[in-house]
């Protein structure tokens, strides 16, 4: 049910303004509660000991995902050892604050340890390693991680399966067989934790293009052949302020019509930085409108069940190093944890009466 007092509290929050670092009268997670969407963010376990970081996180979000802590480079320091320490910290924080955990990611050709990338493994050895990895990690987090990005970024911009360690360099024994290695990973994942929701996560495929067409075709094929897939993650690292949300909505519509969920998994809207590393005021307003329209597109569709930002404070965001310092200010809170216009836009959208929940 949509609660009218939310509107009052929202107004109070907006009147209170965005400049003071005070807690808003209603938070994102309170606003999201009556809807069908989870509101999440990527997190770094090393920052959970920073008071403002932990307090903002616990107050605003009901879902978290480790930005790096469940990737191979962290969980597999060497072939024979698993390190669940950092991932466990994230899971513990989530438990303590009534949040869900999304897992990220089990199969990717990036963020892998050197011993794996340069190990000169045969396809049979790689296949064993991957199966063991998926099985061990998912069993460790069974009951704690409700959804996993099983495979991340496997396609190129033309919709072809990318050449990669897991596909054909040397691959797990299914090279030149298109999406067969992706299918294999999903089958292993389902065996490891039948309760977990299994997602294919991808970049630059939010709208309608060759890559998103290929994802659509793959999911359609998987559903027809009963390959266990539950959802598609659309990353949404946005760098264009004229972002096309009509195409995003159309893509969400066609994917959910196949019977899978969509999660917005890595939303950020990076801005060019001027002198002193500061973003322009107009850009911050336009950024807010991009956030608003993405949240709106998700809320419109009952099959879009989570909206997650890639970090939440401009103090800590991958955009800085990724863009070599030329872009930033991509997230809903500024460096001092003050809500930005983007935050208010998300909050306003989440506080609108929902489809079917009024
Ligand atoms: C990024 C992290 O944010 C960085 O900390 C890390 O150095 C590299 O990876 N797509 C993904 C994420 O699926 O895992 C990436 O995260 C960003 C792009």
CSV table of C-alpha atoms and ligand atoms in Angstrom, one decimal:
chain,number,residue,atom,x,y,z
A,1,UNK,CA,0.0,0.0,0.0
A,2,UNK,CA,1.2,3.5,-0.8
A,3,UNK,CA,1.0,5.5,2.5
A,4,UNK,CA,0.0,9.2,2.2
A,5,UNK,CA,2.3,10.2,5.0
A,6,UNK,CA,5.1,9.4,2.7
A,7,UNK,CA,4.2,12.4,0.6
A,8,UNK,CA,4.2,14.6,3.7
A,9,UNK,CA,7.6,13.3,4.8
A,10,UNK,CA,8.9,13.7,1.3
A,11,UNK,CA,7.8,17.3,1.2
A,12,UNK,CA,9.5,17.8,4.6
A,13,UNK,CA,12.7,16.3,3.3
A,14,UNK,CA,12.7,18.4,0.2
A,15,UNK,CA,11.9,21.6,2.2
A,16,UNK,CA,14.7,20.8,4.6
A,17,UNK,CA,16.9,21.1,1.5
A,18,UNK,CA,19.9,19.2,0.2
A,19,UNK,CA,22.7,21.2,1.7
A,20,UNK,CA,22.6,20.1,5.3
A,21,UNK,CA,24.0,16.6,6.1
A,22,UNK,CA,20.8,15.7,8.0
A,23,UNK,CA,19.0,12.5,7.6
A,24,UNK,CA,16.0,13.0,5.3
A,25,UNK,CA,12.6,12.5,6.9
A,26,UNK,CA,11.9,9.5,4.7
A,27,UNK,CA,14.6,7.4,3.3
A,28,UNK,CA,14.9,5.6,0.0
A,29,UNK,CA,14.3,2.2,1.5
A,30,UNK,CA,11.2,3.4,3.4
A,31,UNK,CA,9.9,4.9,0.1
A,32,UNK,CA,10.7,1.6,-1.8
A,33,UNK,CA,9.1,-0.6,0.8
A,34,UNK,CA,5.5,-0.4,-0.5
A,35,UNK,CA,6.7,-1.1,-4.1
A,36,UNK,CA,7.9,-4.2,-5.9
A,37,UNK,CA,11.5,-2.9,-6.2
A,38,UNK,CA,14.5,-3.3,-3.9
A,39,UNK,CA,16.8,-0.3,-3.7
A,40,UNK,CA,20.4,-1.3,-3.5
A,41,UNK,CA,24.0,-0.2,-3.9
A,42,UNK,CA,27.5,-1.6,-4.4
A,43,UNK,CA,29.6,-1.6,-1.3
A,44,UNK,CA,33.3,-1.9,-0.2
A,45,UNK,CA,33.7,-3.9,3.0
A,46,UNK,CA,36.8,-1.8,4.0
A,47,UNK,CA,34.6,1.2,4.3
A,48,UNK,CA,32.0,-0.3,6.6
A,49,UNK,CA,34.0,1.0,9.6
A,50,UNK,CA,33.6,4.6,8.4
A,51,UNK,CA,30.6,5.9,10.5
A,52,UNK,CA,29.0,8.1,7.9
A,53,UNK,CA,29.4,5.4,5.2
A,54,UNK,CA,27.8,2.7,7.3
A,55,UNK,CA,25.0,5.0,8.7
A,56,UNK,CA,24.0,6.2,5.2
A,57,UNK,CA,24.1,2.7,3.8
A,58,UNK,CA,21.9,1.2,6.6
A,59,UNK,CA,19.5,4.1,6.5
A,60,UNK,CA,18.9,4.3,2.7
A,61,UNK,CA,19.2,0.9,1.2
A,62,UNK,CA,17.6,-2.5,1.6
A,63,UNK,CA,19.9,-4.4,-0.7
A,64,UNK,CA,23.7,-4.4,-1.1
A,65,UNK,CA,26.2,-6.0,-3.4
A,66,UNK,CA,30.0,-6.3,-3.0
A,67,UNK,CA,31.6,-4.1,-5.6
A,68,UNK,CA,34.6,-6.4,-5.7
A,69,UNK,CA,34.6,-8.7,-2.6
A,70,UNK,CA,33.0,-11.7,-4.3
A,71,UNK,CA,35.0,-11.6,-7.5
A,72,UNK,CA,37.7,-14.1,-8.2
A,73,UNK,CA,40.6,-11.7,-7.5
A,74,UNK,CA,39.4,-11.5,-3.9
A,75,UNK,CA,37.9,-14.9,-3.2
A,76,UNK,CA,40.6,-17.0,-4.9
A,77,UNK,CA,44.1,-15.8,-3.8
A,78,UNK,CA,45.4,-19.0,-5.3
A,79,UNK,CA,44.0,-22.2,-6.8
A,80,UNK,CA,43.7,-24.0,-3.6
A,81,UNK,CA,42.4,-21.3,-1.3
A,82,UNK,CA,39.1,-19.5,-0.9
A,83,UNK,CA,38.9,-16.2,1.0
A,84,UNK,CA,35.4,-15.4,2.1
A,85,UNK,CA,36.4,-12.8,4.7
A,86,UNK,CA,35.5,-9.6,2.8
A,87,UNK,CA,32.3,-11.1,1.3
A,88,UNK,CA,31.3,-12.3,4.7
A,89,UNK,CA,31.6,-8.8,6.1
A,90,UNK,CA,29.1,-7.6,3.5
A,91,UNK,CA,26.7,-10.4,4.3
A,92,UNK,CA,27.0,-9.7,8.1
A,93,UNK,CA,26.3,-6.0,7.6
A,94,UNK,CA,23.2,-6.9,5.5
A,95,UNK,CA,21.9,-9.3,8.1
A,96,UNK,CA,22.4,-6.8,10.9
A,97,UNK,CA,20.4,-4.2,8.9
A,98,UNK,CA,17.7,-6.2,7.3
A,99,UNK,CA,19.1,-6.0,3.8
A,100,UNK,CA,19.3,-8.5,0.9
A,101,UNK,CA,22.6,-9.4,-0.7
A,102,UNK,CA,23.2,-9.6,-4.5
A,103,UNK,CA,26.3,-11.6,-5.4
A,104,UNK,CA,28.6,-10.4,-8.1
A,105,UNK,CA,30.1,-12.2,-10.1
A,106,UNK,CA,31.1,-15.8,-10.8
A,107,UNK,CA,32.2,-15.8,-14.5
A,108,UNK,CA,33.9,-12.8,-16.0
A,109,UNK,CA,37.0,-12.3,-18.1
A,110,UNK,CA,38.0,-9.3,-15.9
A,111,UNK,CA,39.1,-8.9,-12.3
A,112,UNK,CA,40.6,-12.4,-12.2
A,113,UNK,CA,43.8,-13.3,-10.3
A,114,UNK,CA,47.1,-13.6,-12.2
A,115,UNK,CA,47.5,-17.3,-11.3
A,116,UNK,CA,44.2,-18.0,-13.2
A,117,UNK,CA,44.8,-15.7,-16.2
A,118,UNK,CA,48.4,-16.8,-16.8
A,119,UNK,CA,48.1,-20.4,-15.6
A,120,UNK,CA,48.2,-22.1,-19.0
A,121,UNK,CA,45.4,-24.3,-18.0
A,122,UNK,CA,43.8,-26.8,-20.4
A,123,UNK,CA,40.1,-26.6,-21.1
A,124,UNK,CA,39.5,-29.6,-18.9
A,125,UNK,CA,41.4,-28.0,-16.0
A,126,UNK,CA,39.6,-24.7,-16.5
A,127,UNK,CA,36.3,-26.4,-16.6
A,128,UNK,CA,37.0,-28.1,-13.3
A,129,UNK,CA,38.2,-24.9,-11.7
A,130,UNK,CA,35.1,-23.0,-12.8
A,131,UNK,CA,32.7,-25.7,-11.7
A,132,UNK,CA,34.5,-25.9,-8.3
A,133,UNK,CA,34.5,-22.1,-8.0
A,134,UNK,CA,30.8,-21.7,-8.7
A,135,UNK,CA,29.9,-24.6,-6.5
A,136,UNK,CA,32.0,-23.6,-3.5
A,137,UNK,CA,31.2,-19.9,-3.5
A,138,UNK,CA,27.5,-20.4,-4.0
A,139,UNK,CA,27.2,-23.1,-1.4
A,140,UNK,CA,29.1,-20.8,1.1
A,141,UNK,CA,26.6,-18.0,0.5
A,142,UNK,CA,23.5,-20.2,0.1
A,143,UNK,CA,20.7,-18.6,2.2
A,144,UNK,CA,22.6,-15.3,2.4
A,145,UNK,CA,22.9,-14.2,-1.3
A,146,UNK,CA,19.4,-14.2,-2.9
A,147,UNK,CA,20.6,-13.5,-6.4
A,148,UNK,CA,23.8,-13.9,-8.3
A,149,UNK,CA,25.3,-12.4,-11.4
A,150,UNK,CA,26.4,-15.8,-12.7
A,151,UNK,CA,28.0,-14.5,-16.0
A,152,UNK,CA,29.1,-10.9,-16.5
A,153,UNK,CA,29.7,-9.1,-19.8
A,154,UNK,CA,30.1,-12.1,-22.1
A,155,UNK,CA,29.0,-10.4,-25.3
A,156,UNK,CA,30.7,-7.7,-27.5
A,157,UNK,CA,28.9,-4.7,-29.0
A,158,UNK,CA,27.9,-6.7,-32.1
A,159,UNK,CA,26.2,-9.3,-29.9
A,160,UNK,CA,28.8,-11.9,-30.5
A,161,UNK,CA,30.2,-14.0,-27.7
A,162,UNK,CA,33.5,-12.3,-26.7
A,163,UNK,CA,36.8,-14.1,-27.0
A,164,UNK,CA,37.8,-14.8,-23.5
A,165,UNK,CA,39.4,-17.0,-20.9
A,166,UNK,CA,36.2,-18.9,-20.3
A,167,UNK,CA,35.0,-19.1,-23.9
A,168,UNK,CA,37.9,-19.8,-26.2
A,169,UNK,CA,41.2,-18.6,-24.7
A,170,UNK,CA,41.3,-21.6,-24.1
A,171,UNK,CA,37.7,-21.9,-22.8
A,172,UNK,CA,36.1,-24.6,-20.7
A,173,UNK,CA,35.8,-27.0,-23.6
A,174,UNK,CA,32.9,-25.2,-25.3
A,175,UNK,CA,34.7,-22.8,-27.6
A,176,UNK,CA,33.1,-21.9,-30.9
A,177,UNK,CA,29.8,-23.1,-29.4
A,178,UNK,CA,28.3,-19.7,-28.9
A,179,UNK,CA,26.4,-19.3,-25.6
A,180,UNK,CA,27.0,-22.9,-24.5
A,181,UNK,CA,29.6,-22.0,-21.9
A,182,UNK,CA,27.2,-19.4,-20.4
A,183,UNK,CA,24.5,-22.1,-20.3
A,184,UNK,CA,27.0,-24.5,-18.6
A,185,UNK,CA,27.7,-21.9,-15.9
A,186,UNK,CA,24.0,-21.4,-15.2
A,187,UNK,CA,23.5,-25.1,-14.9
A,188,UNK,CA,26.3,-25.5,-12.4
A,189,UNK,CA,25.0,-22.5,-10.5
A,190,UNK,CA,21.5,-23.9,-10.3
A,191,UNK,CA,22.9,-27.2,-9.0
A,192,UNK,CA,25.0,-25.4,-6.3
A,193,UNK,CA,22.1,-23.3,-4.9
A,194,UNK,CA,18.7,-24.1,-6.4
A,195,UNK,CA,17.1,-21.3,-4.3
A,196,UNK,CA,19.3,-18.4,-5.7
A,197,UNK,CA,18.0,-16.3,-8.5
A,198,UNK,CA,20.4,-16.5,-11.4
A,199,UNK,CA,21.2,-13.4,-13.5
A,200,UNK,CA,23.1,-12.7,-16.7
A,201,UNK,CA,24.6,-9.2,-16.2
A,202,UNK,CA,25.7,-6.9,-19.1
A,203,UNK,CA,27.0,-3.5,-19.9
A,204,UNK,CA,25.8,-1.1,-22.7
A,205,UNK,CA,22.8,-3.2,-23.5
A,206,UNK,CA,20.1,-1.1,-21.7
A,207,UNK,CA,18.5,0.2,-24.8
A,208,UNK,CA,17.8,-1.5,-28.1
A,209,UNK,CA,21.0,-2.4,-29.9
A,210,UNK,CA,22.8,-5.5,-31.3
A,211,UNK,CA,24.0,-6.5,-27.9
A,212,UNK,CA,20.6,-6.3,-26.2
A,213,UNK,CA,19.1,-8.1,-29.2
A,214,UNK,CA,21.6,-10.9,-28.6
A,215,UNK,CA,20.8,-11.1,-24.9
A,216,UNK,CA,17.1,-11.2,-25.7
A,217,UNK,CA,17.7,-14.1,-28.1
A,218,UNK,CA,19.8,-15.9,-25.6
A,219,UNK,CA,17.3,-15.6,-22.8
A,220,UNK,CA,14.5,-16.7,-25.2
A,221,UNK,CA,16.5,-19.7,-26.2
A,222,UNK,CA,17.4,-20.5,-22.5
A,223,UNK,CA,13.8,-20.3,-21.4
A,224,UNK,CA,12.6,-22.5,-24.3
A,225,UNK,CA,15.1,-25.2,-23.4
A,226,UNK,CA,14.6,-24.7,-19.6
A,227,UNK,CA,18.2,-23.5,-18.9
A,228,UNK,CA,17.9,-22.1,-15.4
A,229,UNK,CA,18.0,-18.3,-15.8
A,230,UNK,CA,15.9,-16.0,-13.7
A,231,UNK,CA,16.9,-12.5,-14.7
A,232,UNK,CA,19.0,-10.0,-16.7
A,233,UNK,CA,21.0,-7.4,-15.0
A,234,UNK,CA,21.3,-4.1,-16.9
A,235,UNK,CA,24.3,-2.3,-15.6
A,236,UNK,CA,23.5,1.3,-16.7
A,237,UNK,CA,26.8,3.1,-16.3
A,238,UNK,CA,25.5,6.2,-18.0
A,239,UNK,CA,27.7,9.0,-19.3
A,240,UNK,CA,25.2,10.8,-21.6
A,241,UNK,CA,22.8,13.3,-20.1
A,242,UNK,CA,20.4,12.7,-23.1
A,243,UNK,CA,20.0,9.1,-22.1
A,244,UNK,CA,17.2,7.4,-24.0
A,245,UNK,CA,14.8,5.9,-21.4
A,246,UNK,CA,12.1,5.0,-23.9
A,247,UNK,CA,14.5,2.4,-25.3
A,248,UNK,CA,15.3,1.2,-21.8
A,249,UNK,CA,11.6,0.8,-21.0
A,250,UNK,CA,11.1,-1.1,-24.3
A,251,UNK,CA,14.1,-3.4,-23.5
A,252,UNK,CA,12.8,-4.1,-20.0
A,253,UNK,CA,9.4,-4.8,-21.4
A,254,UNK,CA,10.6,-7.4,-23.9
A,255,UNK,CA,12.9,-9.1,-21.4
A,256,UNK,CA,10.2,-9.4,-18.7
A,257,UNK,CA,7.7,-10.7,-21.3
A,258,UNK,CA,10.0,-13.7,-21.6
A,259,UNK,CA,9.3,-14.5,-17.9
A,260,UNK,CA,12.6,-13.2,-16.4
A,261,UNK,CA,13.1,-10.4,-14.0
A,262,UNK,CA,15.2,-7.3,-14.7
A,263,UNK,CA,17.5,-5.7,-12.2
A,264,UNK,CA,19.2,-2.4,-12.8
A,265,UNK,CA,22.5,-3.4,-11.3
A,266,UNK,CA,25.2,-0.7,-11.6
A,267,UNK,CA,23.5,2.6,-12.1
A,268,UNK,CA,25.7,5.7,-12.1
A,269,UNK,CA,25.5,8.9,-14.1
A,270,UNK,CA,29.0,10.4,-14.5
A,271,UNK,CA,29.6,14.1,-15.2
A,272,UNK,CA,32.5,16.0,-16.7
A,273,UNK,CA,34.4,17.7,-13.9
A,274,UNK,CA,35.6,21.3,-14.2
A,275,UNK,CA,38.4,23.0,-12.3
A,276,UNK,CA,38.8,21.7,-8.8
A,277,UNK,CA,37.1,18.5,-9.7
A,278,UNK,CA,33.6,19.9,-9.3
A,279,UNK,CA,30.6,19.2,-11.6
A,280,UNK,CA,28.4,22.0,-13.0
A,281,UNK,CA,25.2,22.9,-11.3
A,282,UNK,CA,23.1,22.5,-14.4
A,283,UNK,CA,24.7,19.1,-15.0
A,284,UNK,CA,23.7,18.0,-11.5
A,285,UNK,CA,20.1,18.9,-12.3
A,286,UNK,CA,20.2,17.1,-15.6
A,287,UNK,CA,21.8,14.1,-13.8
A,288,UNK,CA,18.8,14.1,-11.4
A,289,UNK,CA,16.4,13.9,-14.3
A,290,UNK,CA,18.3,10.9,-15.8
A,291,UNK,CA,18.1,9.1,-12.4
A,292,UNK,CA,14.4,10.0,-12.2
A,293,UNK,CA,13.6,8.6,-15.6
A,294,UNK,CA,15.6,5.3,-15.0
A,295,UNK,CA,13.8,4.7,-11.7
A,296,UNK,CA,10.5,5.6,-13.4
A,297,UNK,CA,11.2,3.1,-16.3
A,298,UNK,CA,11.8,0.3,-13.7
A,299,UNK,CA,8.9,1.1,-11.5
A,300,UNK,CA,6.5,1.1,-14.5
A,301,UNK,CA,7.2,-2.6,-15.1
A,302,UNK,CA,6.4,-5.2,-12.3
A,303,UNK,CA,9.1,-7.4,-13.7
A,304,UNK,CA,11.8,-4.9,-12.9
A,305,UNK,CA,12.5,-5.8,-9.3
A,306,UNK,CA,15.6,-4.0,-8.2
A,307,UNK,CA,17.4,-0.7,-8.7
A,308,UNK,CA,21.0,-0.6,-7.6
A,309,UNK,CA,23.5,2.2,-7.8
A,310,UNK,CA,27.3,1.5,-8.2
A,311,UNK,CA,28.3,3.0,-4.9
A,312,UNK,CA,26.3,5.8,-3.3
A,313,UNK,CA,28.7,8.6,-2.3
A,314,UNK,CA,30.9,10.6,-4.7
A,315,UNK,CA,33.6,10.1,-2.1
A,316,UNK,CA,34.0,6.5,-3.3
A,317,UNK,CA,33.2,5.7,-6.9
A,318,UNK,CA,35.0,3.7,-9.6
A,319,UNK,CA,34.4,6.5,-12.1
A,320,UNK,CA,37.4,8.5,-10.9
A,321,UNK,CA,40.0,5.9,-11.7
A,322,UNK,CA,38.1,4.6,-14.7
A,323,UNK,CA,38.0,8.0,-16.3
A,324,UNK,CA,41.5,9.0,-15.1
A,325,UNK,CA,39.9,11.8,-13.1
A,326,UNK,CA,38.1,13.5,-16.0
A,327,UNK,CA,34.6,12.5,-14.8
A,328,UNK,CA,32.9,11.9,-11.5
A,329,UNK,CA,30.1,13.2,-9.3
A,330,UNK,CA,28.1,10.1,-10.5
A,331,UNK,CA,26.2,9.1,-7.4
A,332,UNK,CA,23.2,10.3,-5.4
A,333,UNK,CA,25.2,11.6,-2.4
A,334,UNK,CA,28.1,14.0,-2.5
A,335,UNK,CA,31.5,13.5,-1.0
A,336,UNK,CA,30.2,14.7,2.4
A,337,UNK,CA,27.2,12.3,2.3
A,338,UNK,CA,24.8,15.1,1.5
A,339,UNK,CA,21.9,14.1,-0.7
A,340,UNK,CA,22.2,15.6,-4.2
A,341,UNK,CA,19.4,16.5,-6.6
A,342,UNK,CA,19.7,13.0,-8.0
A,343,UNK,CA,18.8,11.6,-4.5
A,344,UNK,CA,15.7,13.7,-4.3
A,345,UNK,CA,14.7,12.6,-7.8
A,346,UNK,CA,15.0,8.9,-6.9
A,347,UNK,CA,13.1,9.5,-3.7
A,348,UNK,CA,10.3,11.4,-5.4
A,349,UNK,CA,9.9,8.6,-8.0
A,350,UNK,CA,9.9,5.9,-5.3
A,351,UNK,CA,7.3,7.8,-3.4
A,352,UNK,CA,4.8,8.0,-6.3
A,353,UNK,CA,1.8,5.8,-6.0
A,354,UNK,CA,2.8,2.5,-7.6
A,355,UNK,CA,1.2,0.4,-10.3
A,356,UNK,CA,-1.1,-2.1,-8.7
A,357,UNK,CA,0.0,-1.2,-5.2
A,358,UNK,CA,-2.3,1.7,-4.5
B,1,LIG,C1,34.6,-2.3,-11.0
B,1,LIG,C2,34.8,-1.9,-9.6
B,1,LIG,O1,33.9,-0.8,-9.3
B,1,LIG,C3,36.2,-1.5,-9.3
B,1,LIG,O2,36.4,-1.3,-8.0
B,1,LIG,C4,37.2,-2.5,-9.9
B,1,LIG,O3,38.5,-2.0,-9.8
B,1,LIG,C5,36.9,-2.9,-11.3
B,1,LIG,O4,35.5,-3.3,-11.4
B,1,LIG,N1,31.2,-3.6,-14.6
B,1,LIG,C6,31.1,-4.5,-13.6
B,1,LIG,C7,31.7,-4.2,-12.3
B,1,LIG,O5,30.4,-5.5,-13.7
B,1,LIG,O6,32.2,-5.4,-11.7
B,1,LIG,C8,32.9,-3.2,-12.5
B,1,LIG,O7,33.3,-2.9,-11.2
B,1,LIG,C9,32.4,-2.0,-13.2
B,1,LIG,C10,32.0,-2.4,-14.6
